[in-house]
CSV table of C-alpha atoms in Angstrom, one decimal:
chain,number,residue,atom,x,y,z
A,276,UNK,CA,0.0,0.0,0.0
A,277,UNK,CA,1.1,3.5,-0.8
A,278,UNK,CA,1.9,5.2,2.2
A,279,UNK,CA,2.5,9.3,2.4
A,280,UNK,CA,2.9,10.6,6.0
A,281,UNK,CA,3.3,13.6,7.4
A,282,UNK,CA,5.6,15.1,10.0
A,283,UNK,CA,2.6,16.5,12.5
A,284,UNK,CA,-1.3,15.8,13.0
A,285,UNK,CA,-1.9,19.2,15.0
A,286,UNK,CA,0.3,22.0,15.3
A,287,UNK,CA,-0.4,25.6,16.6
A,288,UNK,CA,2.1,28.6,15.8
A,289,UNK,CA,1.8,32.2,16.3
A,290,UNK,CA,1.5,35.0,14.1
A,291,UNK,CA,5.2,35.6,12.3
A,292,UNK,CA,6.6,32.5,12.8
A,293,UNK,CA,8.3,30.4,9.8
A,294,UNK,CA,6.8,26.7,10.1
A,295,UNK,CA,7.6,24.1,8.2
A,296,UNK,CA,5.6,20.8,7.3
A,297,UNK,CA,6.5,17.9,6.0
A,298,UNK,CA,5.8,15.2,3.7
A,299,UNK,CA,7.3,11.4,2.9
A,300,UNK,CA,5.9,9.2,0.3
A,301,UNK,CA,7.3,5.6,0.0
A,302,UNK,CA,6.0,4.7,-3.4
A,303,UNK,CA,9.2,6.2,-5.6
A,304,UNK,CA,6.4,8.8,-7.2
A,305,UNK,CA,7.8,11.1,-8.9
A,306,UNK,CA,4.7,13.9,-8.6
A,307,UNK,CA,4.2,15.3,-5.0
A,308,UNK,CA,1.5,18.2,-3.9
A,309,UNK,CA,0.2,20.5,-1.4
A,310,UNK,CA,-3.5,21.5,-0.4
A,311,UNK,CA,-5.0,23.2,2.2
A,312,UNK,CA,-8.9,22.0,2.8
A,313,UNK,CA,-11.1,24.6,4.4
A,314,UNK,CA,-14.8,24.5,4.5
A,315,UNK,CA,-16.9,25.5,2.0
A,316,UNK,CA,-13.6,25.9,-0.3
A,317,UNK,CA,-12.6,21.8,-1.0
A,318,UNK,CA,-9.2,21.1,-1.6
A,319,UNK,CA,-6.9,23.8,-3.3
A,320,UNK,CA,-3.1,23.4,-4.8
A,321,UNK,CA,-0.9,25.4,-3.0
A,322,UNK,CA,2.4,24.0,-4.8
A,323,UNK,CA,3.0,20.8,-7.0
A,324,UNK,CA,6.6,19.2,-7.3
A,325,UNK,CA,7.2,17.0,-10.5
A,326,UNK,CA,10.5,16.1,-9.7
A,327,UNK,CA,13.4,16.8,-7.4
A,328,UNK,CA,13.8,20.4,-7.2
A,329,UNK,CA,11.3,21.3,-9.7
A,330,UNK,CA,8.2,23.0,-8.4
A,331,UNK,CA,4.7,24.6,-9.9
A,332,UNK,CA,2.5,27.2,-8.6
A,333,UNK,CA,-1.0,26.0,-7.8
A,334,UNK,CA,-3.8,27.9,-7.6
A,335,UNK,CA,-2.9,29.8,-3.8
A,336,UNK,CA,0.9,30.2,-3.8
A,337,UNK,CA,1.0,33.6,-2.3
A,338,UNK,CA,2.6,33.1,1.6
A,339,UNK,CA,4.0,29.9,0.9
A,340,UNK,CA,6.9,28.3,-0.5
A,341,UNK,CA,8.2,24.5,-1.4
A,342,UNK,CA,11.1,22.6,-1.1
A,343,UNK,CA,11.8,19.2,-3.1
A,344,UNK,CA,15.4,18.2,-2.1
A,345,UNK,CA,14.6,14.0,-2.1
A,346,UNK,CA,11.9,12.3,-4.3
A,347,UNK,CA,10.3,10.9,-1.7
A,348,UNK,CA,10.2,14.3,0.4
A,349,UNK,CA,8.2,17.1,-0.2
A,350,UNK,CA,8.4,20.2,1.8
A,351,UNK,CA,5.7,22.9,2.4
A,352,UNK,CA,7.1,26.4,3.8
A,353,UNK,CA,5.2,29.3,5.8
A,354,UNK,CA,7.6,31.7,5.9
A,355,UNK,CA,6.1,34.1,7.8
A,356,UNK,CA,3.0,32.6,9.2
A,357,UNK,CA,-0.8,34.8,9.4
A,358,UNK,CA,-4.4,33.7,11.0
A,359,UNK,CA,-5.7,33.5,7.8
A,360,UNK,CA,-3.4,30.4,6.9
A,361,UNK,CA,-5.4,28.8,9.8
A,362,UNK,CA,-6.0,25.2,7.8
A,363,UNK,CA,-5.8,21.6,6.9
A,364,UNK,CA,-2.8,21.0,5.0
A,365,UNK,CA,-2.4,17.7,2.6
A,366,UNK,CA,0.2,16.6,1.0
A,367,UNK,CA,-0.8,14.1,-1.7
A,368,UNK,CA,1.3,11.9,-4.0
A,369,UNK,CA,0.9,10.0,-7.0
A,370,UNK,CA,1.3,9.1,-11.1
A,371,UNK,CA,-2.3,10.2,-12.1
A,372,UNK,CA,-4.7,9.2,-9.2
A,373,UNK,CA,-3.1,10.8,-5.8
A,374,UNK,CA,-3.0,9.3,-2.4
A,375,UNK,CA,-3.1,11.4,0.2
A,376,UNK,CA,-0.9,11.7,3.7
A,377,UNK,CA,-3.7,12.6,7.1
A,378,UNK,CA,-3.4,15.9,7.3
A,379,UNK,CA,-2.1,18.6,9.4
A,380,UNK,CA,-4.7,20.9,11.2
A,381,UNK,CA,-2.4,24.3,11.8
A,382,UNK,CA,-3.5,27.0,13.6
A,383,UNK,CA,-1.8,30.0,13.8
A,384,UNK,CA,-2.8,32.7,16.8
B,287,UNK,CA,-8.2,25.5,-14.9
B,288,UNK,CA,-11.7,24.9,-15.0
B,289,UNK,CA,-14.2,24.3,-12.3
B,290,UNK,CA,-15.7,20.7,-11.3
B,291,UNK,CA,-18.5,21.3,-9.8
B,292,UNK,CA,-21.1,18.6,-7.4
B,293,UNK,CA,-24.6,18.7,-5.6
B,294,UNK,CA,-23.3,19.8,-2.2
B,295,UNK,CA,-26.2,17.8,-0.6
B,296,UNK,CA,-26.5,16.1,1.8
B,297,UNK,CA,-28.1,13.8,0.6
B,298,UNK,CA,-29.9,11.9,3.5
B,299,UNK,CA,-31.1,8.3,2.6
B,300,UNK,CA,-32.1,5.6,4.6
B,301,UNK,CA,-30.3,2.6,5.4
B,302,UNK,CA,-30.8,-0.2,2.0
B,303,UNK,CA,-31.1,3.0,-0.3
B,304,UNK,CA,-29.5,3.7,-3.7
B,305,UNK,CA,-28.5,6.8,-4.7
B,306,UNK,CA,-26.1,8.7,-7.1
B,307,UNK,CA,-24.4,11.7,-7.2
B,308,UNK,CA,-23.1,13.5,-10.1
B,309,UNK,CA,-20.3,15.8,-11.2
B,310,UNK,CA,-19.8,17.7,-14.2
B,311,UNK,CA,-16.5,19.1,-15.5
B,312,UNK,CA,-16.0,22.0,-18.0
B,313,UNK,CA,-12.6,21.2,-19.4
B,314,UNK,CA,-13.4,18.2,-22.9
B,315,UNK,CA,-9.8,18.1,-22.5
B,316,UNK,CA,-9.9,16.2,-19.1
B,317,UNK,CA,-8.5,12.2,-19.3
B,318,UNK,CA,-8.5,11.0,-16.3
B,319,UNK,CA,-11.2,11.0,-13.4
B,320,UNK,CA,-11.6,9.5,-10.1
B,321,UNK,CA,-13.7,9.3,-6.8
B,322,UNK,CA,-12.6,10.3,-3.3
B,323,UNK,CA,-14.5,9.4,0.4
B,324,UNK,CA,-13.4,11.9,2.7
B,325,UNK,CA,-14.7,11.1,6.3
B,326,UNK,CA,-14.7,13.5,8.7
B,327,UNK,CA,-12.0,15.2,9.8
B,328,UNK,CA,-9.7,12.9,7.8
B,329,UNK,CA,-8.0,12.5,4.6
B,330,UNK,CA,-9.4,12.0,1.0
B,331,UNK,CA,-9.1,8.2,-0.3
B,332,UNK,CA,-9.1,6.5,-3.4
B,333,UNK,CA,-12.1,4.7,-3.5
B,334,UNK,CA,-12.5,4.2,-7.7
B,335,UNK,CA,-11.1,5.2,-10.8
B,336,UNK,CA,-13.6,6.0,-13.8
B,337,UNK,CA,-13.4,4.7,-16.9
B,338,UNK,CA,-15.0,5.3,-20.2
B,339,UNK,CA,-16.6,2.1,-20.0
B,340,UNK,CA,-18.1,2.4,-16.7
B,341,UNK,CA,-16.8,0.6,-13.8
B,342,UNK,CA,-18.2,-1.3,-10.8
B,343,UNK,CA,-16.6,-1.8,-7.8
B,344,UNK,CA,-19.2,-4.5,-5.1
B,345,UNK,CA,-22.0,-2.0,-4.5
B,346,UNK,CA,-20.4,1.2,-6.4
B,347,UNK,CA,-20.6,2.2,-9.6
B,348,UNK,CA,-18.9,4.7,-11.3
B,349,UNK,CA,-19.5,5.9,-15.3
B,350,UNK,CA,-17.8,8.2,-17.5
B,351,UNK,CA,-20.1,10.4,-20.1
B,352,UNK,CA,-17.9,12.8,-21.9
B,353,UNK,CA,-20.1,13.7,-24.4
B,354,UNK,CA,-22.1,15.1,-21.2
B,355,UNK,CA,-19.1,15.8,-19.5
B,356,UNK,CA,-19.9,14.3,-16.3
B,357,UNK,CA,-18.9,11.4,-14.2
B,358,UNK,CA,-21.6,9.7,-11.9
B,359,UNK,CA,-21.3,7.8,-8.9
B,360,UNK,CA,-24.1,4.9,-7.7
B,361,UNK,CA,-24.3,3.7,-4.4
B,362,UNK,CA,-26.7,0.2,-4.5
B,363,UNK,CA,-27.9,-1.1,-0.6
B,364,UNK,CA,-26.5,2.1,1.2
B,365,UNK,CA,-24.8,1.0,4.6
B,366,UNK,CA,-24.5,3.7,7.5
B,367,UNK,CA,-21.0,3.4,7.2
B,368,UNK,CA,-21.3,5.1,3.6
B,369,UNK,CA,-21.7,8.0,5.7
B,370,UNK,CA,-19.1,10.4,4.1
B,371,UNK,CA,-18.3,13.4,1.7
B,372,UNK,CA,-17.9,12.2,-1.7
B,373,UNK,CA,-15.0,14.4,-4.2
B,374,UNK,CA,-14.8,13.8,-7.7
B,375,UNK,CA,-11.7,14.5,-9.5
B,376,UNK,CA,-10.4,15.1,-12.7
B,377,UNK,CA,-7.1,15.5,-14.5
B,378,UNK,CA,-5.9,17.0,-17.4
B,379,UNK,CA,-2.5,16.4,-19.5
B,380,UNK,CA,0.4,17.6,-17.5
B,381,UNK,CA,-1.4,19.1,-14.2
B,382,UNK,CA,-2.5,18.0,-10.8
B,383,UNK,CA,-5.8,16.7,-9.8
B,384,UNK,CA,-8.6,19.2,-9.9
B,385,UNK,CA,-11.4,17.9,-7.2
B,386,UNK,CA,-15.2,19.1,-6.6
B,387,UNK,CA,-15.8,21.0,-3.5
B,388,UNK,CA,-18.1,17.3,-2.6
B,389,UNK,CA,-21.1,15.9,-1.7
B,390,UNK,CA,-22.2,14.7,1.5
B,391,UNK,CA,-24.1,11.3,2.1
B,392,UNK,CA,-25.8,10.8,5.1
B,393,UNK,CA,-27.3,7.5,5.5
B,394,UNK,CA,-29.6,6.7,8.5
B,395,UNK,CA,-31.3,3.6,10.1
């Protein structure tokens, strides 16, 4: 079974702070991603990674930033966090269909 | 990138029920398509691809009509654990996923 985990279920940061999630698939894929799910949105792309050290612009890019250093990691980057980035963040990995890692619930105060 | 767009619902259907939701897509250029459970609070799944052909999956069905542009999903002898938010998804040549905001099934004893 494809398995993408990622480095924290909760976290809470304040305003200003650079935070950093993670994400590790073991499947060797080669296409990596980034959502945040908030309700009444669905799932949007923040950043999409086709290979190491390449890296597309989703549809919401603005306040984040990526890092692909490893295939099989996949780094999503708040450099400077606000309360409106207050979301669940998915990383997702996968060929064509994507398989998704649970989630982290960040809230910034 | 076009829109995807689903019934919201909920759909609220007694236990034994079938129903079917729908999605439609914009984009005629869209090749592949899929259907996601999300439960609550967790992360998207796989649960079927969709294939021109149609596909069937134990009590799911999925079906592909491009010449409609939508994709359909049929849910035969509900159980309450069906209970979920259904996300269609599409993807076209060279991009990520796009998913519906979902549709939520409710299904009751």
């Amino acid at each position: 079974d494809v398995k993408v985990t990622q480095s924290s279920r909760y976290l809470v940061k304040r305003t200003g702070e650079k935070v950093f999630l993670e994400c590790v698939q073991d499947m060797d894929h080669e296409n990596m991603f980034w959502y945040r799910q908030d309700p009444g949105l669905g799932l949007r792309l923040i950043y999409f990674s086709y290979d190491v050290k390449m890296k597309e612009k989703g549809d919401i890019p603005e306040g984040y930033s990526v890092s692909r250093e490893k295939k099989e990691r996949f780094s999503l980057i708040l450099e400077s966090a606000s309360t409106n980035q207050t979301s669940m963040y998915l990383c997702a990995s996968g060929p064509d269909e994507q398989f998704f890692g649970p989630g982290t619930r960040l809230t910034v105060l | 990138r076009k829109e995807v767009e689903q019934d919201p619902g909920p759909f609220n259907v007694p236990e034994g029920a079938t129903v079917a939701f729908n999605c439609t897509y914009s984009n005629s250029a869209s090749q592949s398509f899929f259907w996601y459970r999300q439960d609550c609070r967790k992360e998207p799944k796989l649960l079927m691809s969709v294939y021109s052909s149609g596909n069937e999956d134990g009590r799911f069905t999925a079906q592909l009509n491009r010449a409609s542009q939508y994709i359909s999903l049929l849910i035969r002898d509900s159980k309450l654990s069906d209970s979920a938010t259904y996300l269609c998804s599409l993807n076209q040549a060279g991009t990520a996923l796009i998913f519906g905001k979902g549709t939520t099934l409710s299904v009751s004893s």
